[in-house]
Coordinates of C-alpha atoms and ligand atoms in Angstrom, one line a residue:
M1 CA -64.6 -192.8 -24.8
A2 CA -60.9 -192.1 -26.0
R3 CA -60.8 -188.7 -28.1
K4 CA -59.3 -189.0 -31.6
K5 CA -57.0 -186.1 -32.7
I6 CA -58.5 -183.8 -35.9
P7 CA -56.5 -185.0 -39.3
A8 CA -53.9 -182.4 -40.5
I9 CA -55.9 -181.5 -43.6
K10 CA -54.1 -179.8 -46.6
E11 CA -54.6 -175.9 -47.5
N12 CA -57.0 -176.7 -50.1
E13 CA -59.6 -178.5 -48.0
V14 CA -59.3 -175.5 -45.4
T15 CA -62.5 -173.9 -46.0
P16 CA -65.0 -175.2 -44.2
L17 CA -63.0 -175.7 -40.8
Q18 CA -61.7 -171.8 -40.9
L19 CA -65.6 -171.2 -41.3
F20 CA -65.8 -172.8 -38.1
N21 CA -62.9 -171.4 -36.3
N22 CA -63.4 -168.1 -37.6
S23 CA -67.3 -167.8 -36.9
R24 CA -67.7 -165.6 -39.8
S25 CA -71.5 -165.7 -39.3
L26 CA -72.0 -166.9 -35.5
I27 CA -72.2 -165.7 -31.7
S28 CA -70.4 -167.9 -29.8
A29 CA -73.0 -169.0 -27.8
S30 CA -75.1 -170.9 -31.2
R31 CA -71.1 -172.6 -31.9
R32 CA -71.6 -173.6 -27.8
Q33 CA -74.6 -174.8 -28.4
F34 CA -74.3 -176.3 -32.0
L35 CA -70.8 -178.3 -30.4
A36 CA -73.2 -179.4 -27.6
Q37 CA -76.1 -180.9 -29.8
G38 CA -73.5 -183.4 -31.7
A39 CA -72.7 -181.9 -35.0
G40 CA -69.5 -180.9 -33.1
L41 CA -68.8 -184.3 -32.4
L42 CA -68.1 -185.0 -35.9
L43 CA -65.8 -182.7 -36.1
A44 CA -64.0 -183.2 -32.8
S45 CA -63.7 -187.5 -33.3
G46 CA -62.2 -186.5 -37.1
L47 CA -64.9 -187.7 -38.6
M48 CA -66.3 -184.8 -40.7
P49 CA -64.2 -184.9 -43.9
T50 CA -63.9 -181.5 -45.6
S51 CA -63.5 -182.8 -49.5
G52 CA -66.8 -182.6 -50.0
W53 CA -67.3 -179.4 -48.6
A54 CA -67.4 -176.7 -51.9
G55 CA -66.1 -173.7 -50.1
N56 CA -65.4 -172.1 -54.0
K57 CA -66.9 -168.4 -53.5
I58 CA -69.5 -167.3 -55.7
T59 CA -68.8 -163.3 -56.4
D60 CA -71.7 -162.7 -59.5
Y61 CA -75.1 -162.3 -58.2
K62 CA -77.5 -160.4 -57.1
R63 CA -79.6 -159.6 -53.8
S64 CA -83.4 -161.2 -54.9
S65 CA -86.2 -158.7 -52.9
L66 CA -88.0 -161.7 -52.7
S67 CA -85.5 -163.1 -49.6
L68 CA -87.1 -162.8 -46.1
N69 CA -85.8 -160.2 -43.8
E70 CA -85.0 -162.9 -41.2
T71 CA -81.1 -164.2 -40.0
P72 CA -80.4 -167.1 -41.6
T73 CA -80.0 -170.3 -39.6
P74 CA -76.1 -170.7 -38.6
Y75 CA -73.8 -172.3 -41.5
E76 CA -73.2 -175.5 -39.6
Y77 CA -76.3 -176.2 -39.0
V78 CA -77.6 -175.6 -42.6
T79 CA -74.5 -178.0 -43.8
T80 CA -75.0 -181.2 -40.8
Y81 CA -78.3 -181.3 -40.3
N82 CA -79.6 -182.6 -43.6
N83 CA -82.2 -184.8 -45.1
F84 CA -80.4 -187.0 -48.1
Y85 CA -81.0 -190.2 -47.8
E86 CA -78.3 -191.5 -50.9
F87 CA -75.8 -190.9 -48.1
G88 CA -77.8 -192.3 -45.0
T89 CA -80.8 -191.6 -43.1
S90 CA -79.6 -189.9 -40.4
K91 CA -79.2 -186.1 -40.5
G92 CA -75.5 -186.3 -39.5
D93 CA -74.7 -188.8 -42.6
P94 CA -74.8 -186.9 -45.5
A95 CA -72.2 -184.1 -44.1
V96 CA -70.0 -187.1 -43.7
N97 CA -71.0 -189.1 -46.3
A98 CA -71.6 -187.1 -49.3
H99 CA -67.8 -186.2 -50.5
L100 CA -67.9 -189.9 -51.9
L101 CA -70.0 -187.2 -55.0
K102 CA -68.0 -185.9 -57.7
T103 CA -70.0 -182.8 -59.0
K104 CA -67.6 -181.9 -61.8
P105 CA -68.0 -182.4 -64.5
W106 CA -71.7 -182.7 -64.2
S107 CA -74.2 -183.1 -67.1
V108 CA -78.3 -182.3 -66.6
T109 CA -80.8 -184.0 -69.6
I110 CA -83.6 -182.1 -70.7
E111 CA -86.2 -183.8 -72.4
G112 CA -89.9 -183.9 -73.3
E113 CA -92.5 -182.1 -74.2
V114 CA -89.5 -179.8 -74.8
G115 CA -88.1 -177.9 -78.5
K116 CA -84.6 -178.4 -77.4
P117 CA -83.9 -181.3 -75.5
G118 CA -80.4 -182.6 -74.9
V119 CA -77.8 -183.0 -73.1
Y120 CA -76.1 -179.8 -71.6
D121 CA -73.3 -178.9 -69.4
L122 CA -74.1 -177.6 -66.3
E123 CA -71.7 -175.4 -66.6
D124 CA -73.5 -173.9 -70.2
I125 CA -76.5 -173.9 -68.5
L126 CA -75.2 -171.6 -66.0
K127 CA -74.1 -169.2 -68.9
R128 CA -77.1 -168.5 -69.3
Q129 CA -78.7 -167.8 -66.0
Q130 CA -78.4 -164.9 -63.3
L131 CA -78.0 -166.0 -60.6
E132 CA -79.3 -164.3 -57.4
E133 CA -79.4 -164.6 -53.7
R134 CA -83.1 -165.5 -51.5
I135 CA -83.1 -166.3 -48.2
Y136 CA -85.8 -168.8 -48.0
R137 CA -87.4 -170.6 -45.3
L138 CA -86.9 -174.7 -45.9
R139 CA -89.7 -176.2 -44.0
C140 CA -89.3 -180.0 -43.8
V141 CA -92.5 -182.3 -43.5
E142 CA -90.5 -183.8 -39.9
A143 CA -92.1 -180.3 -38.5
W144 CA -88.4 -177.9 -38.1
S145 CA -87.4 -175.2 -40.8
M146 CA -84.4 -173.5 -41.5
V147 CA -83.9 -170.1 -43.2
V148 CA -81.6 -170.6 -45.8
P149 CA -79.3 -167.5 -48.5
W150 CA -79.4 -170.1 -51.1
I151 CA -77.8 -168.8 -54.5
G152 CA -79.5 -169.9 -57.7
F153 CA -82.3 -168.9 -60.9
S154 CA -85.5 -168.9 -61.8
L155 CA -86.6 -172.2 -63.0
A156 CA -88.6 -170.2 -65.1
D157 CA -86.0 -168.9 -67.1
L158 CA -84.4 -172.2 -67.9
I159 CA -88.1 -173.5 -68.5
K160 CA -88.6 -170.9 -71.2
Q161 CA -85.2 -171.8 -72.9
M162 CA -85.4 -175.2 -73.2
E163 CA -88.8 -174.2 -75.3
P164 CA -92.0 -176.0 -73.6
T165 CA -94.5 -177.2 -76.5
S166 CA -98.5 -176.9 -75.6
K167 CA -98.4 -180.6 -74.0
A168 CA -96.4 -179.4 -71.1
K169 CA -98.4 -180.3 -68.0
Y170 CA -95.5 -181.2 -65.3
V171 CA -92.0 -181.2 -64.6
E172 CA -90.0 -184.4 -63.5
F173 CA -86.7 -184.1 -61.6
T174 CA -84.3 -187.1 -61.1
T175 CA -81.9 -187.2 -58.7
L176 CA -78.4 -189.0 -60.1
Y177 CA -78.2 -193.0 -59.8
D178 CA -74.8 -194.5 -58.7
P179 CA -74.3 -196.1 -55.8
E180 CA -71.1 -196.2 -55.9
Q181 CA -70.9 -192.6 -55.5
M182 CA -74.1 -192.8 -53.4
P183 CA -73.9 -195.7 -51.4
G184 CA -77.6 -195.1 -49.3
Q185 CA -78.9 -196.2 -53.3
K186 CA -77.6 -200.0 -51.8
R187 CA -80.3 -199.6 -49.5
R188 CA -83.9 -199.9 -50.1
T189 CA -84.7 -196.6 -48.3
L190 CA -86.9 -195.3 -51.3
K191 CA -87.1 -196.0 -54.7
W192 CA -83.5 -195.1 -56.6
P193 CA -83.1 -192.7 -58.5
Y194 CA -85.3 -189.8 -56.0
T195 CA -87.5 -188.4 -58.5
E196 CA -89.6 -185.4 -57.7
G197 CA -92.4 -183.4 -59.6
L198 CA -94.5 -180.2 -60.0
R199 CA -97.0 -179.1 -62.1
I200 CA -95.9 -176.4 -65.1
D201 CA -97.7 -173.9 -62.8
E202 CA -95.7 -174.4 -60.1
A203 CA -92.3 -174.7 -62.2
M204 CA -93.0 -171.3 -63.6
N205 CA -93.7 -169.2 -60.4
P206 CA -90.8 -166.5 -59.8
L207 CA -90.3 -167.9 -56.2
T208 CA -88.9 -171.7 -57.6
L209 CA -85.4 -171.7 -57.6
M210 CA -82.5 -173.6 -58.6
A211 CA -80.3 -173.7 -56.1
T212 CA -76.0 -174.0 -57.2
G213 CA -75.2 -172.3 -53.8
L214 CA -75.6 -170.8 -50.3
Y215 CA -73.7 -168.9 -47.9
G216 CA -72.1 -167.0 -51.1
E217 CA -70.3 -170.9 -52.0
E218 CA -71.0 -173.0 -54.1
M219 CA -73.7 -175.8 -53.3
P220 CA -72.5 -178.4 -50.5
N221 CA -72.6 -181.8 -51.4
Q222 CA -74.8 -182.7 -48.5
N223 CA -76.8 -179.9 -49.3
G224 CA -77.4 -181.4 -52.9
A225 CA -74.7 -180.1 -55.0
P226 CA -74.3 -179.1 -58.0
L227 CA -77.7 -178.5 -58.4
R228 CA -81.1 -178.3 -56.5
L229 CA -84.5 -177.5 -56.4
I230 CA -86.1 -175.1 -54.0
V231 CA -90.1 -174.6 -53.8
P232 CA -90.2 -172.3 -50.7
W233 CA -93.9 -173.2 -49.9
K234 CA -93.5 -176.8 -50.5
Y235 CA -92.1 -179.3 -47.8
G236 CA -88.6 -179.8 -48.2
F237 CA -88.6 -182.9 -49.9
K238 CA -90.1 -181.7 -52.8
S239 CA -87.0 -179.6 -53.0
I240 CA -85.0 -182.4 -54.9
K241 CA -81.1 -182.5 -54.9
S242 CA -78.5 -183.5 -57.2
I243 CA -80.5 -183.6 -60.6
V244 CA -79.4 -185.1 -63.3
K245 CA -82.3 -185.0 -64.9
I246 CA -86.0 -182.7 -66.2
R247 CA -88.5 -183.8 -68.3
L248 CA -91.5 -182.2 -69.3
T249 CA -94.5 -184.2 -69.0
E250 CA -98.2 -184.8 -70.2
Q251 CA -99.1 -186.6 -67.0
M252 CA -98.5 -186.2 -63.5
P253 CA -94.9 -187.6 -62.7
K254 CA -94.6 -190.6 -60.0
T255 CA -92.3 -188.9 -56.9
S256 CA -90.3 -191.1 -54.8
W257 CA -91.8 -190.1 -51.2
N258 CA -95.3 -190.6 -52.9
E259 CA -94.5 -194.0 -54.3
S260 CA -92.9 -195.0 -50.3
A261 CA -96.1 -194.1 -48.8
R262 CA -99.3 -192.2 -50.2
H263 CA -101.2 -191.7 -47.5
E264 CA -98.3 -189.3 -46.1
Y265 CA -96.5 -187.8 -48.7
G266 CA -99.1 -186.5 -51.5
F267 CA -97.9 -184.9 -54.8
Y268 CA -98.4 -181.4 -53.9
A269 CA -96.8 -180.9 -50.5
N270 CA -97.8 -177.5 -50.0
V271 CA -96.7 -176.2 -46.6
N272 CA -100.3 -176.5 -44.9
P273 CA -100.6 -176.0 -40.9
S274 CA -104.6 -177.4 -40.7
V275 CA -103.7 -180.6 -42.7
S276 CA -102.1 -182.9 -40.4
H277 CA -99.5 -186.1 -41.6
P278 CA -101.1 -188.9 -40.3
R279 CA -98.6 -189.5 -37.6
W280 CA -98.3 -185.8 -36.4
S281 CA -99.5 -182.1 -36.8
Q282 CA -98.0 -180.1 -38.9
S283 CA -99.4 -176.5 -36.8
R284 CA -95.8 -175.8 -35.5
E285 CA -92.3 -176.4 -36.3
R286 CA -89.2 -176.8 -34.6
V287 CA -86.2 -174.1 -35.6
I288 CA -82.8 -175.8 -36.3
G289 CA -79.9 -173.8 -34.6
A290 CA -82.4 -171.8 -32.3
P291 CA -81.0 -171.3 -28.7
L292 CA -82.0 -173.7 -26.4
F293 CA -86.2 -173.2 -25.4
T294 CA -86.9 -171.7 -28.1
P295 CA -90.8 -171.9 -28.1
K296 CA -91.9 -174.0 -31.6
R297 CA -93.2 -171.5 -34.5
D298 CA -96.1 -171.5 -35.9
T299 CA -96.2 -173.6 -39.1
E300 CA -97.6 -170.8 -42.0
M301 CA -99.9 -171.8 -44.6
F302 CA -97.4 -172.1 -48.0
N303 CA -94.7 -171.3 -45.3
G304 CA -96.0 -167.8 -46.0
Y305 CA -96.3 -167.0 -49.3
G306 CA -100.0 -167.3 -49.8
E307 CA -99.9 -163.9 -51.5
Q308 CA -97.9 -165.3 -54.0
V309 CA -99.1 -169.1 -54.9
A310 CA -102.7 -169.4 -53.2
E311 CA -104.0 -168.4 -56.5
L312 CA -102.2 -171.7 -58.2
Y313 CA -105.0 -173.9 -56.1
K314 CA -108.0 -172.2 -56.2
G315 CA -110.9 -174.5 -56.1
M316 CA -109.1 -176.9 -54.8
N317 CA -109.1 -179.3 -51.7
L318 CA -106.4 -179.0 -50.2
R319 CA -107.2 -181.6 -47.9
R320 CA -107.5 -184.6 -50.6
F321 CA -104.5 -182.8 -52.8
F322 CA -102.6 -182.7 -49.0
Ligands
MTE401 N1 -82.1 -186.4 -54.0 C1 -82.8 -186.1 -52.8 N2 -83.1 -184.9 -52.6 C2 -83.8 -184.4 -51.4 C3 -84.0 -185.4 -50.2 C4 -83.0 -186.9 -50.4 O1 -83.7 -187.5 -49.7 N3 -83.0 -186.9 -51.8 N4 -84.2 -184.9 -49.1 C5 -85.5 -184.4 -49.3 C6 -86.1 -183.4 -47.8 S1 -87.0 -184.4 -47.0 C7 -85.6 -182.5 -47.2 S2 -86.5 -181.5 -45.5 C8 -84.5 -181.5 -47.9 C9 -82.9 -181.0 -47.0 O2 -82.5 -180.2 -47.4 P1 -81.2 -179.3 -47.0 O3 -80.0 -180.6 -46.8 O4 -80.3 -178.4 -47.8 O5 -82.0 -178.9 -45.2 O6 -84.0 -182.0 -49.1 C10 -84.8 -182.8 -50.1 N5 -84.5 -183.3 -51.3
MO402 MO1 -87.5 -183.7 -45.8

């Protein structure tokens, strides 16, 4: 196979490539392995665009005591092994295609059972939030996981500012719908726009994060820029990306994955090693970016957050409400 040259890049696009070259967060073994495993082929072939990679540093954030004390998955894996069906269904597709998404300016509609509905500029929302870095494990329903230093703010703070009414029992989130920017939406892989939902007490839990960045930088598009949810005790699909609408409701909202296959993806989707997916076990998980031959990791109940969240599900049959 003929090898193409890496195209020349402009100065303002240089950050991600510098990351690869300087190996800021990498040991060379993991870099070699990354290249060997294919994501690097995208780079080598010049297919990896750089314009979708935010790269801008976030400076004003605190470190959170809620962080895991674990080494994060290398940046390359976090930003090239993604599920974001709006940009294609293969893991490498979002890193290649998500540069099509325009994330500035960005507005978020806040509506439903709130005292302060409206269409807000994300910039204005962010002025009122305290950003924190939280190292959380993302455990995908497909039985793999990664550890990511996310940056974001507590969803609870935003909800309080929205002044929920007494009828607010659930929160519904919606991703942007724009097939020109999100070409995966031209295919009916899921019902678009992608939607997700939480019960209000889950949304108000201090662990629940609205993320705007990772690894000290603004969120790369493929990871859900400019605003995504992270619910660390639930399977990854609950962590909806590129959010344009937050609606507080009295009824349980519909969710894209539940609608597409309700026997496989429940509304709760709590990480639970003892409740199998109909087509595979959930007892263990493949650690993305780990050295070759690393054994799978035992999946933990609630992804390890039982102490903080088990109370939310007291008396519920988690086999039935999966
Ligand atoms: N809008 C949208 N959000 C989404 C998805 C998606 O396809 N579309 N995939 C979900 C799934 S299945 C996972 S595992 C996580 C992946 O997040 P990451 O790419 O940052 O690892 O995003 C979730 N959020
Ligand atoms: Mo997932």
